[in-house]
Amino acid sequence: MDSDHFVHINTGSSEPIYRQLVEQVKRRVAAGQLRAGDEIPSVRDLAQSLAVHPMTISKAYSLLESEGVLERRRGLSMVVAAQHQRAQSAADRVELLRPTLHQAAAEARQLQLTKIQALNLFKTILDESAP
Amino acid sequence: MDSDHFVHINTGSSEPIYRQLVEQVKRRVAAGQLRAGDEIPSVRDLAQSLAVHPMTISKAYSLLESEGVLERRRGLSMVVAAQHQRAQSAADRVELLRPTLHQAAAEARQLQLTKIQALNLFKTILDESAP
Amino acid sequence: MDSDHFVHINTGSSEPIYRQLVEQVKRRVAAGQLRAGDEIPSVRDLAQSLAVHPMTISKAYSLLESEGVLERRRGLSMVVAAQHQRAQSAADRVELLRPTLHQAAAEARQLQLTKIQALNLFKTILDESAP
Amino acid sequence: MDSDHFVHINTGSSEPIYRQLVEQVKRRVAAGQLRAGDEIPSVRDLAQSLAVHPMTISKAYSLLESEGVLERRRGLSMVVAAQHQRAQSAADRVELLRPTLHQAAAEARQLQLTKIQALNLFKTILDESAP
DNA sequence: GTGGTCTAGACCACA
DNA sequence: GTGGTCTAGACCACC
């Protein structure tokens, strides 16, 4: 597995690096970009390509294993777990977006914005990121 | 000022309590629900009604003071600062929603959702929270 | 919480230290020696009293939290989680012993020992450890 | 020697595969199921029937050789060593079970189980595995 | 005071 | 080659 482009991290974010990795891998598995049995980059490779300490990568991988997303193969690279083999349906993937949008809706309400205003901003941002 | 209903905190969230307080107060000031000169609950009252350590409230208030949102009056309750008296324009308030929606857009892209799917979910959530 | 006598570790064992901690805490919670809301020793205190690196303790505590045995209280000591408040019944606790005895039974069979021989040895060992 | 049924491995266990092999062979020799001069499966055959890396088998065999349990014959299969020809006495074999039961006794004590409870469970499990 | 994150680097176990 | 464990120690965030 190519360790470049596997995930992106933002070292400036307050979100810990290991958690950024966990969330991105989970989304990519849900989206079907990573399939059951796919090898993921080794701890050392990914650590080097992200310029991060190997233990940070290892921590993320361990968490993903404990959540059943990855499987450990002794002495070998880790792979995407079988029970996550099927990419989730669009309906399921949409649900994974709910928490963040729920937060956005709460903020919009506190800002006393209309639904139209909030939706228009979201549409604008979506167009910016993938015009 | 009634210390109940002033703000809501979610102790389960990973968002620090003091930051939840700061953000909510700023949004309510921006929305014009809190106006210049309005008294806010005392540290002690709010700490009690939220079941939170007073120092946590104090830290939030101090941050809000250093940002010019609140003003300290010796021996009296803090009040919303004068320079924040006017509610911000709708255009300004919309901008405050941008960071969260930007995050949502990034997640939607990693989940390989279409713009339509993402927008529909947001619309649904907005309808749920204020039908 | 007294950090001495909280748990014992065997640095010579091949069992990792953090896992020894996890298993012992889980057994003590099951046995009712640790009850819901009980504070556990701080990471630093326990690390010092066991002469172990704090991160090793922290790793064990994090695992116990992710399994729902402990609860994190921001800025404060961790406590035994509420959903583990009730000591488990004797029947439940007995079940926790099953895996190890299952392993022992498999070994006894491969050694072609009779049930009597295996049971007598277990009885002897139990008498030794708590005469 | 039939490479099926020679040993069983549990890839899910935390016990390393090579050690599972070593312990099982030692127990079967002690029990007299494998006698001096008996041929054991070749590294290649056993690796294939267990779906394990040949080097793992080789490591186990080498360990057994260094402990004097197996003997290497140039160009031929390895055999059970002569000095291990006699099955060990029942008293000796019972001792090989001690470490696991010692561990079980320690767990029983931490679970605050009575000797009776622990013994009853062991008896039940022994009955299940060989009624 | 509390726990969390990260780095640097050693050493081990496994295949 | 793979991942795992542990130490030493810095720095941060929270209460």
XYZ file of C-alpha atoms (C1' of nucleotides) in Angstrom:
554
model
C 0.000 0.000 0.000
C 1.295 3.402 -0.981
C 2.013 5.292 2.202
C 1.813 8.661 0.469
C -1.757 9.819 -0.013
C -2.988 7.223 2.441
C -4.080 9.889 4.863
C -3.428 13.559 5.413
C -2.732 15.116 8.743
C -2.926 18.656 9.940
C -0.299 19.208 12.578
C -1.739 22.610 13.387
C -5.111 21.227 14.397
C -6.016 20.726 18.023
C -7.309 17.326 16.978
C -4.620 14.817 17.967
C -2.767 13.264 15.067
C -3.676 9.720 16.031
C -7.354 10.623 16.066
C -7.164 12.305 12.675
C -5.746 9.044 11.365
C -8.450 6.958 12.991
C -11.272 9.050 11.630
C -9.892 9.229 8.135
C -9.288 5.508 7.904
C -12.782 4.795 9.149
C -14.289 7.121 6.560
C -12.214 5.606 3.774
C -13.263 2.127 4.768
C -16.891 3.226 4.912
C -16.560 4.802 1.484
C -15.159 1.603 0.051
C -11.808 3.115 -0.842
C -10.246 0.604 1.511
C -11.599 -2.909 1.207
C -11.399 -6.026 3.339
C -7.982 -7.588 3.111
C -6.284 -4.462 1.803
C -2.902 -3.969 3.382
C -2.293 -0.670 5.034
C 1.097 1.045 5.156
C 3.479 -0.222 7.798
C 3.893 1.791 10.943
C 7.421 2.732 9.977
C 6.590 3.726 6.408
C 3.646 5.857 7.327
C 5.546 7.432 10.204
C 8.281 8.443 7.817
C 6.016 9.739 5.087
C 4.012 11.800 7.562
C 7.120 12.838 9.528
C 5.538 11.604 12.707
C 6.785 9.324 15.451
C 6.057 5.637 14.787
C 4.348 5.242 18.118
C 1.756 7.807 17.082
C 0.887 5.700 14.061
C 0.921 2.557 16.146
C -1.521 4.062 18.588
C -3.948 4.885 15.807
C -3.664 1.418 14.298
C -4.222 -0.190 17.696
C -7.366 1.817 18.199
C -8.628 0.850 14.778
C -7.946 -2.764 15.607
C -9.824 -2.524 18.888
C -12.770 -1.062 16.997
C -12.696 -3.950 14.549
C -11.717 -1.879 11.524
C -8.256 -3.382 11.105
C -6.908 -6.850 11.741
C -3.506 -7.728 13.029
C -1.499 -10.458 11.331
C 1.448 -11.432 13.450
C 4.676 -10.426 11.829
C 2.903 -9.016 8.787
C 1.234 -5.779 7.788
C -2.160 -5.062 9.177
C -5.150 -5.384 6.867
C -8.667 -4.032 6.687
C -10.874 -6.395 8.675
C -13.258 -8.789 7.030
C -16.370 -7.607 8.843
C -15.817 -4.207 7.321
C -15.395 -5.645 3.874
C -18.555 -4.306 2.358
C -18.478 -0.628 1.719
C -21.360 0.853 3.576
C -24.413 1.935 1.671
C -24.891 5.580 0.826
C -27.561 5.768 3.514
C -25.142 4.448 6.101
C -22.389 6.774 5.024
C -24.706 9.745 5.206
C -25.353 8.896 8.836
C -21.647 9.211 9.622
C -21.910 12.843 8.652
C -24.763 13.490 11.042
C -22.831 14.430 14.194
C -20.912 17.232 12.550
C -23.988 18.623 10.830
C -25.906 18.353 14.053
C -23.293 20.526 15.684
C -23.511 22.962 12.784
C -27.287 23.141 13.123
C -26.999 23.911 16.825
C -24.571 26.711 16.083
C -26.794 28.072 13.351
C -29.711 28.203 15.728
C -27.699 30.001 18.398
C -26.589 32.476 15.752
C -30.265 32.907 14.853
C -29.626 32.193 11.245
C -32.435 31.070 9.000
C -32.346 27.613 7.486
C -31.866 29.220 4.120
C -28.817 31.121 5.272
C -27.238 28.020 6.774
C -28.000 25.862 3.761
C -26.673 28.449 1.351
C -23.386 28.661 3.191
C -23.041 24.893 3.183
C -23.775 24.774 -0.523
C -21.157 27.429 -1.165
C -18.532 25.550 0.821
C -19.338 22.261 -0.906
C -18.951 23.970 -4.273
C -15.618 25.444 -3.229
C -14.149 22.130 -2.158
C -15.255 20.257 -5.274
C -16.336 22.722 -7.898
C -29.689 37.086 34.631
C -31.200 33.705 35.149
C -28.356 31.242 35.481
C -30.494 28.404 34.241
C -30.893 28.439 30.469
C -27.972 30.810 30.149
C -25.853 28.167 28.481
C -25.929 24.428 28.104
C -22.914 22.210 28.510
C -22.322 18.686 27.456
C -19.914 17.028 29.862
C -19.667 14.025 27.591
C -18.280 16.025 24.706
C -14.565 16.135 24.060
C -14.953 19.890 23.680
C -13.628 21.432 26.890
C -16.291 22.911 29.094
C -14.727 26.351 29.214
C -14.676 26.482 25.439
C -18.297 25.423 25.159
C -19.124 28.345 27.402
C -17.035 30.814 25.448
C -18.442 29.818 22.093
C -22.030 29.853 23.218
C -21.770 33.256 24.785
C -20.107 34.672 21.704
C -22.825 33.270 19.468
C -25.566 34.641 21.648
C -23.977 38.056 21.692
C -23.531 37.958 17.925
C -27.159 36.976 17.548
C -28.296 39.856 19.706
C -29.796 37.669 22.406
C -27.301 39.180 24.804
C -27.002 42.935 24.494
C -24.525 45.488 25.786
C -24.972 45.989 29.495
C -26.842 42.756 30.092
C -25.732 41.117 33.305
C -24.472 37.582 33.138
C -24.737 35.044 35.981
C -22.061 35.168 38.650
C -19.298 32.606 38.561
C -20.643 30.992 41.682
C -24.270 30.791 40.513
C -23.427 29.426 37.113
C -20.974 26.927 38.566
C -23.680 25.645 40.842
C -26.401 25.433 38.238
C -24.096 23.655 35.793
C -22.438 21.500 38.472
C -19.046 22.614 37.241
C -15.957 23.798 39.045
C -16.096 27.582 39.566
C -12.599 27.938 38.216
C -13.819 26.590 34.894
C -16.487 29.296 34.702
C -13.989 31.879 35.753
C -11.599 30.819 33.018
C -14.319 31.163 30.405
C -15.357 34.579 31.646
C -11.753 35.748 31.704
C -11.279 34.643 28.140
C -14.439 36.441 27.109
C -13.227 39.523 28.909
C -9.835 39.397 27.193
C -11.629 39.164 23.867
C -13.695 42.193 24.707
C -17.012 40.416 24.851
C -17.574 40.890 28.550
C -16.649 43.677 30.938
C -15.801 43.329 34.579
C -17.390 45.788 37.020
C -15.736 45.831 40.424
C -17.884 44.140 42.979
C -20.723 43.656 40.553
C -21.708 41.097 37.985
C -19.944 41.100 34.674
C -21.853 42.566 31.765
C -21.794 42.315 28.020
C -19.297 44.860 26.773
C -20.346 48.018 25.062
C -18.333 47.547 21.903
C -20.228 44.388 21.294
C -23.536 46.031 21.810
C -24.821 45.788 18.302
C -25.788 42.392 17.096
C -23.675 41.529 14.130
C -25.145 41.590 10.665
C -26.535 38.403 9.195
C -23.579 38.254 6.826
C -21.157 38.403 9.745
C -23.039 35.790 11.689
C -23.087 33.442 8.742
C -19.330 33.578 8.658
C -19.152 32.290 12.220
C -20.746 29.108 10.997
C -18.136 28.553 8.323
C -15.525 26.524 10.236
C -17.937 23.821 11.291
C -19.479 23.523 7.849
C -16.031 23.416 6.330
C -15.240 20.418 8.491
C -18.522 18.811 7.480
C -17.720 19.328 3.807
C -14.337 17.657 4.234
C -15.954 14.679 5.898
C -18.595 14.447 3.217
C -15.925 14.324 0.552
C -14.014 11.533 2.336
C -17.258 9.625 2.674
C -17.732 10.087 -1.073
C -21.116 11.637 -0.640
C -22.632 13.815 -3.305
C -23.393 17.452 -2.576
C -27.042 16.606 -2.789
C -26.763 13.908 -0.161
C -24.888 16.183 2.196
C -27.240 19.102 1.685
C -30.310 16.932 2.151
C -29.032 15.648 5.469
C -28.303 19.163 6.658
C -31.761 20.284 5.638
C -33.297 17.364 7.513
C -31.351 18.141 10.665
C -32.242 21.828 10.488
C -35.902 20.899 10.164
C -35.688 18.555 13.120
C -34.155 21.124 15.451
C -36.620 23.889 14.553
C -39.511 22.480 12.582
C -6.890 5.753 46.914
C -3.799 4.146 48.322
C -1.475 3.470 45.440
C 0.413 0.796 47.336
C -1.414 -2.521 47.292
C -3.651 -1.319 44.486
C -2.185 -3.846 42.105
C 0.892 -5.997 41.924
C 3.016 -6.432 38.859
C 5.509 -9.052 37.909
C 8.189 -7.456 35.771
C 9.637 -10.866 34.969
C 6.464 -12.114 33.338
C 6.090 -12.121 29.572
C 2.662 -10.622 30.147
C 3.011 -6.887 29.459
C 2.769 -4.694 32.499
C -0.154 -2.688 31.172
C -2.115 -5.864 30.585
C -1.404 -7.172 34.050
C -2.852 -3.929 35.366
C -5.927 -4.176 33.178
C -6.728 -7.730 34.185
C -6.201 -7.138 37.863
C -8.356 -4.061 37.951
C -11.121 -5.845 36.086
C -11.028 -8.727 38.544
C -11.063 -6.425 41.529
C -14.027 -4.543 40.142
C -15.832 -7.812 39.475
C -15.077 -8.959 42.999
C -16.523 -5.771 44.431
C -13.270 -4.633 45.980
C -13.477 -1.594 43.762
C -16.903 0.005 43.597
C -18.540 2.534 41.332
C -17.234 5.987 42.030
C -14.116 4.807 43.825
C -11.118 6.876 42.874
C -8.139 5.008 41.547
C -4.542 6.126 42.096
C -3.313 8.869 39.820
C -1.118 7.910 36.918
C 1.871 9.566 38.513
C 1.376 8.052 41.945
C 0.918 4.548 40.694
C 3.822 4.904 38.295
C 6.047 5.899 41.160
C 4.894 3.216 43.562
C 5.322 0.519 40.908
C 8.552 2.026 39.572
C 7.105 2.061 36.087
C 6.874 4.738 33.447
C 3.714 6.865 33.740
C 2.787 6.197 30.146
C 2.539 2.507 30.908
C -0.022 3.224 33.597
C -1.806 5.658 31.346
C -2.101 3.054 28.634
C -3.701 0.598 31.039
C -6.134 3.207 32.328
C -7.078 4.214 28.786
C -7.842 0.622 27.903
C -9.957 0.241 31.000
C -11.825 3.377 30.055
C -12.449 2.150 26.526
C -13.841 -1.064 28.002
C -16.172 0.915 30.231
C -14.563 -0.119 33.510
C -13.223 3.306 34.397
C -14.533 6.790 33.786
C -12.526 9.853 33.033
C -13.268 13.061 34.882
C -11.528 15.948 33.229
C -8.793 17.327 35.431
C -9.602 14.885 38.210
C -8.705 11.344 39.120
C -10.395 8.584 37.218
C -13.107 6.585 38.968
C -14.704 3.193 38.628
C -17.537 3.531 36.134
C -21.150 3.529 37.208
C -22.229 0.674 34.976
C -19.771 -1.510 36.808
C -21.045 -0.425 40.159
C -22.623 -3.664 41.231
C -20.139 -6.330 42.096
C -20.866 -9.226 39.857
C -22.619 -12.237 41.298
C -20.603 -15.268 42.288
C -21.920 -17.039 39.208
C -20.660 -14.245 36.975
C -17.297 -14.142 38.669
C -16.891 -17.867 38.306
C -17.302 -17.457 34.564
C -14.332 -15.094 34.449
C -12.184 -17.977 35.609
C -13.364 -20.238 32.807
C -10.813 -19.396 30.099
C -7.806 -20.217 32.244
C -9.336 -23.442 33.502
C -10.331 -24.345 29.995
C -6.704 -24.027 28.983
C -5.684 -26.152 31.954
C -8.180 -28.839 30.992
C -6.814 -28.960 27.455
C -3.298 -29.367 28.793
C -4.399 -32.084 31.196
C -5.980 -34.000 28.359
C -2.854 -33.752 26.210
C -0.830 -34.973 29.190
C -3.288 -37.866 29.460
C -3.956 -37.133 33.064
C -7.105 -38.407 34.716
C -9.671 -35.935 35.979
C -8.811 -37.004 39.504
C -5.150 -36.230 39.022
C -5.893 -32.784 37.600
C -8.433 -31.937 40.282
C -6.139 -33.079 43.066
C -3.359 -30.847 41.826
C -5.700 -27.859 41.627
C -6.936 -28.545 45.130
C -3.368 -28.730 46.403
C -2.450 -25.435 44.772
C -5.564 -23.704 46.090
C -4.699 -24.909 49.591
C -1.151 -23.643 49.255
C -2.182 -20.179 48.201
C -4.774 -19.746 50.953
C -4.317 -22.452 53.525
C 3.635 -39.119 10.432
C 0.313 -37.694 9.433
C 0.672 -33.939 9.400
C -3.024 -33.447 10.033
C -3.965 -34.004 13.674
C -0.347 -33.728 14.689
C -0.969 -30.482 16.492
C -3.667 -27.849 16.566
C -3.006 -24.157 16.545
C -5.214 -21.284 17.431
C -4.254 -18.257 15.376
C -6.542 -16.076 17.438
C -4.693 -16.760 20.653
C -2.126 -14.333 21.975
C 0.132 -17.331 22.511
C 2.684 -17.306 19.692
C 2.225 -20.062 17.174
C 5.717 -21.430 17.586
C 5.187 -21.766 21.316
C 1.852 -23.518 20.876
C 3.685 -26.052 18.747
C 6.503 -26.518 21.232
C 4.237 -27.006 24.204
C 1.934 -29.419 22.461
C 4.756 -31.600 21.222
C 6.337 -31.670 24.655
C 3.057 -32.692 26.241
C 2.446 -35.428 23.721
C 5.934 -36.796 24.229
C 5.502 -36.711 27.979
C 2.197 -38.518 27.650
C 3.775 -41.227 25.533
C 1.700 -40.475 22.456
C 4.933 -39.684 20.667
C 7.694 -42.203 21.321
C 11.417 -42.263 20.682
C 12.142 -42.681 17.022
C 8.717 -41.580 15.853
C 8.943 -39.398 12.770
C 7.348 -36.024 12.871
C 5.909 -34.167 9.877
C 8.349 -32.248 7.718
C 8.507 -28.489 8.115
C 7.013 -28.056 4.672
C 4.117 -30.462 5.172
C 3.165 -29.139 8.552
C 3.434 -25.547 7.355
C 1.036 -26.326 4.558
C -1.485 -28.229 6.625
C -1.516 -25.521 9.300
C -1.361 -22.652 6.796
C 1.551 -21.182 8.674
C 4.863 -19.783 7.548
C 7.475 -22.582 7.289
C 9.927 -20.514 9.269
C 7.527 -20.611 12.207
C 7.501 -24.410 12.131
C 11.234 -24.466 11.742
C 11.688 -22.254 14.775
C 9.526 -24.554 16.879
C 11.390 -27.653 15.735
C 14.732 -26.008 16.415
C 13.668 -25.127 19.914
C 12.497 -28.682 20.507
C 15.806 -29.938 19.192
C 17.776 -27.617 21.471
C 15.748 -28.924 24.393
C 16.577 -32.494 23.424
C 13.017 -33.460 22.573
C 13.633 -33.949 18.863
C 16.654 -35.148 16.907
C 17.660 -34.074 13.441
C 18.684 -36.773 10.966
C 20.510 -35.468 7.952
C 18.314 -35.517 4.915
C 15.541 -37.279 6.754
C 12.608 -36.268 8.883
C 13.241 -35.306 12.447
C 12.383 -37.902 15.068
C 11.565 -37.934 18.731
C 14.842 -38.149 20.593
C 15.964 -41.260 22.343
C 16.462 -39.741 25.752
C 12.838 -38.821 25.761
C 11.741 -42.259 24.778
C 10.028 -43.210 27.990
C 6.809 -41.538 28.713
C 7.167 -39.647 31.932
C 5.557 -40.931 35.089
C 2.148 -39.676 36.042
C 3.719 -37.705 38.883
C 6.047 -35.954 36.451
C 3.268 -35.218 34.024
C 1.108 -33.748 36.742
C 3.853 -31.269 37.494
C 3.715 -29.971 33.927
C 0.185 -28.836 34.626
C 1.184 -26.847 37.683
C 1.974 -23.444 36.095
C -1.402 -23.071 34.447
C -3.293 -24.126 37.559
C -1.177 -21.805 39.631
C -2.288 -18.953 37.423
C -5.889 -20.083 37.752
C -5.607 -20.153 41.533
C -4.258 -16.601 41.560
C -7.161 -15.417 39.440
C -9.656 -17.246 41.628
C -8.298 -15.508 44.675
C -8.531 -12.069 43.053
C -12.094 -12.861 42.051
C -12.749 -13.770 45.682
C -14.048 -17.164 44.795
C -14.087 -19.983 47.309
C -12.007 -23.095 46.712
C -15.220 -25.012 46.254
C -16.414 -22.669 43.513
C -13.120 -22.885 41.663
C -12.899 -26.650 41.965
C -16.467 -27.136 40.843
C -15.874 -25.096 37.710
C -12.744 -27.064 36.905
C -14.608 -30.328 37.394
C -17.380 -29.129 35.098
C -14.919 -28.165 32.390
C -13.059 -31.460 32.656
C -16.341 -33.300 32.293
C -17.281 -31.237 29.249
C -14.061 -31.926 27.406
C -14.043 -35.672 28.063
C -17.403 -36.782 29.366
C -3.196 18.865 40.983
C -5.204 15.647 36.912
C -4.610 12.997 32.316
C -3.100 13.445 27.125
C 0.020 13.819 23.325
C 4.207 13.485 21.146
C 9.122 12.633 20.332
C 13.478 10.007 20.599
C 15.183 5.814 20.839
C 16.112 1.015 22.814
C 14.840 -3.683 22.778
C 11.788 -7.621 21.974
C 8.690 -10.993 19.611
C 6.971 -12.781 15.529
C 6.828 -14.520 10.594
C 10.564 -7.309 7.316
C 6.285 -6.620 10.735
C 4.136 -4.609 15.187
C 4.656 -4.229 20.552
C 6.502 -2.631 24.870
C 8.848 0.369 27.672
C 11.623 4.312 29.199
C 12.930 9.248 29.503
C 11.291 13.440 29.260
C 8.987 17.664 27.141
C 4.851 20.211 26.627
C -0.115 20.924 26.708
C -5.007 21.109 28.315
C -8.096 20.942 31.882
C -9.994 21.671 36.622
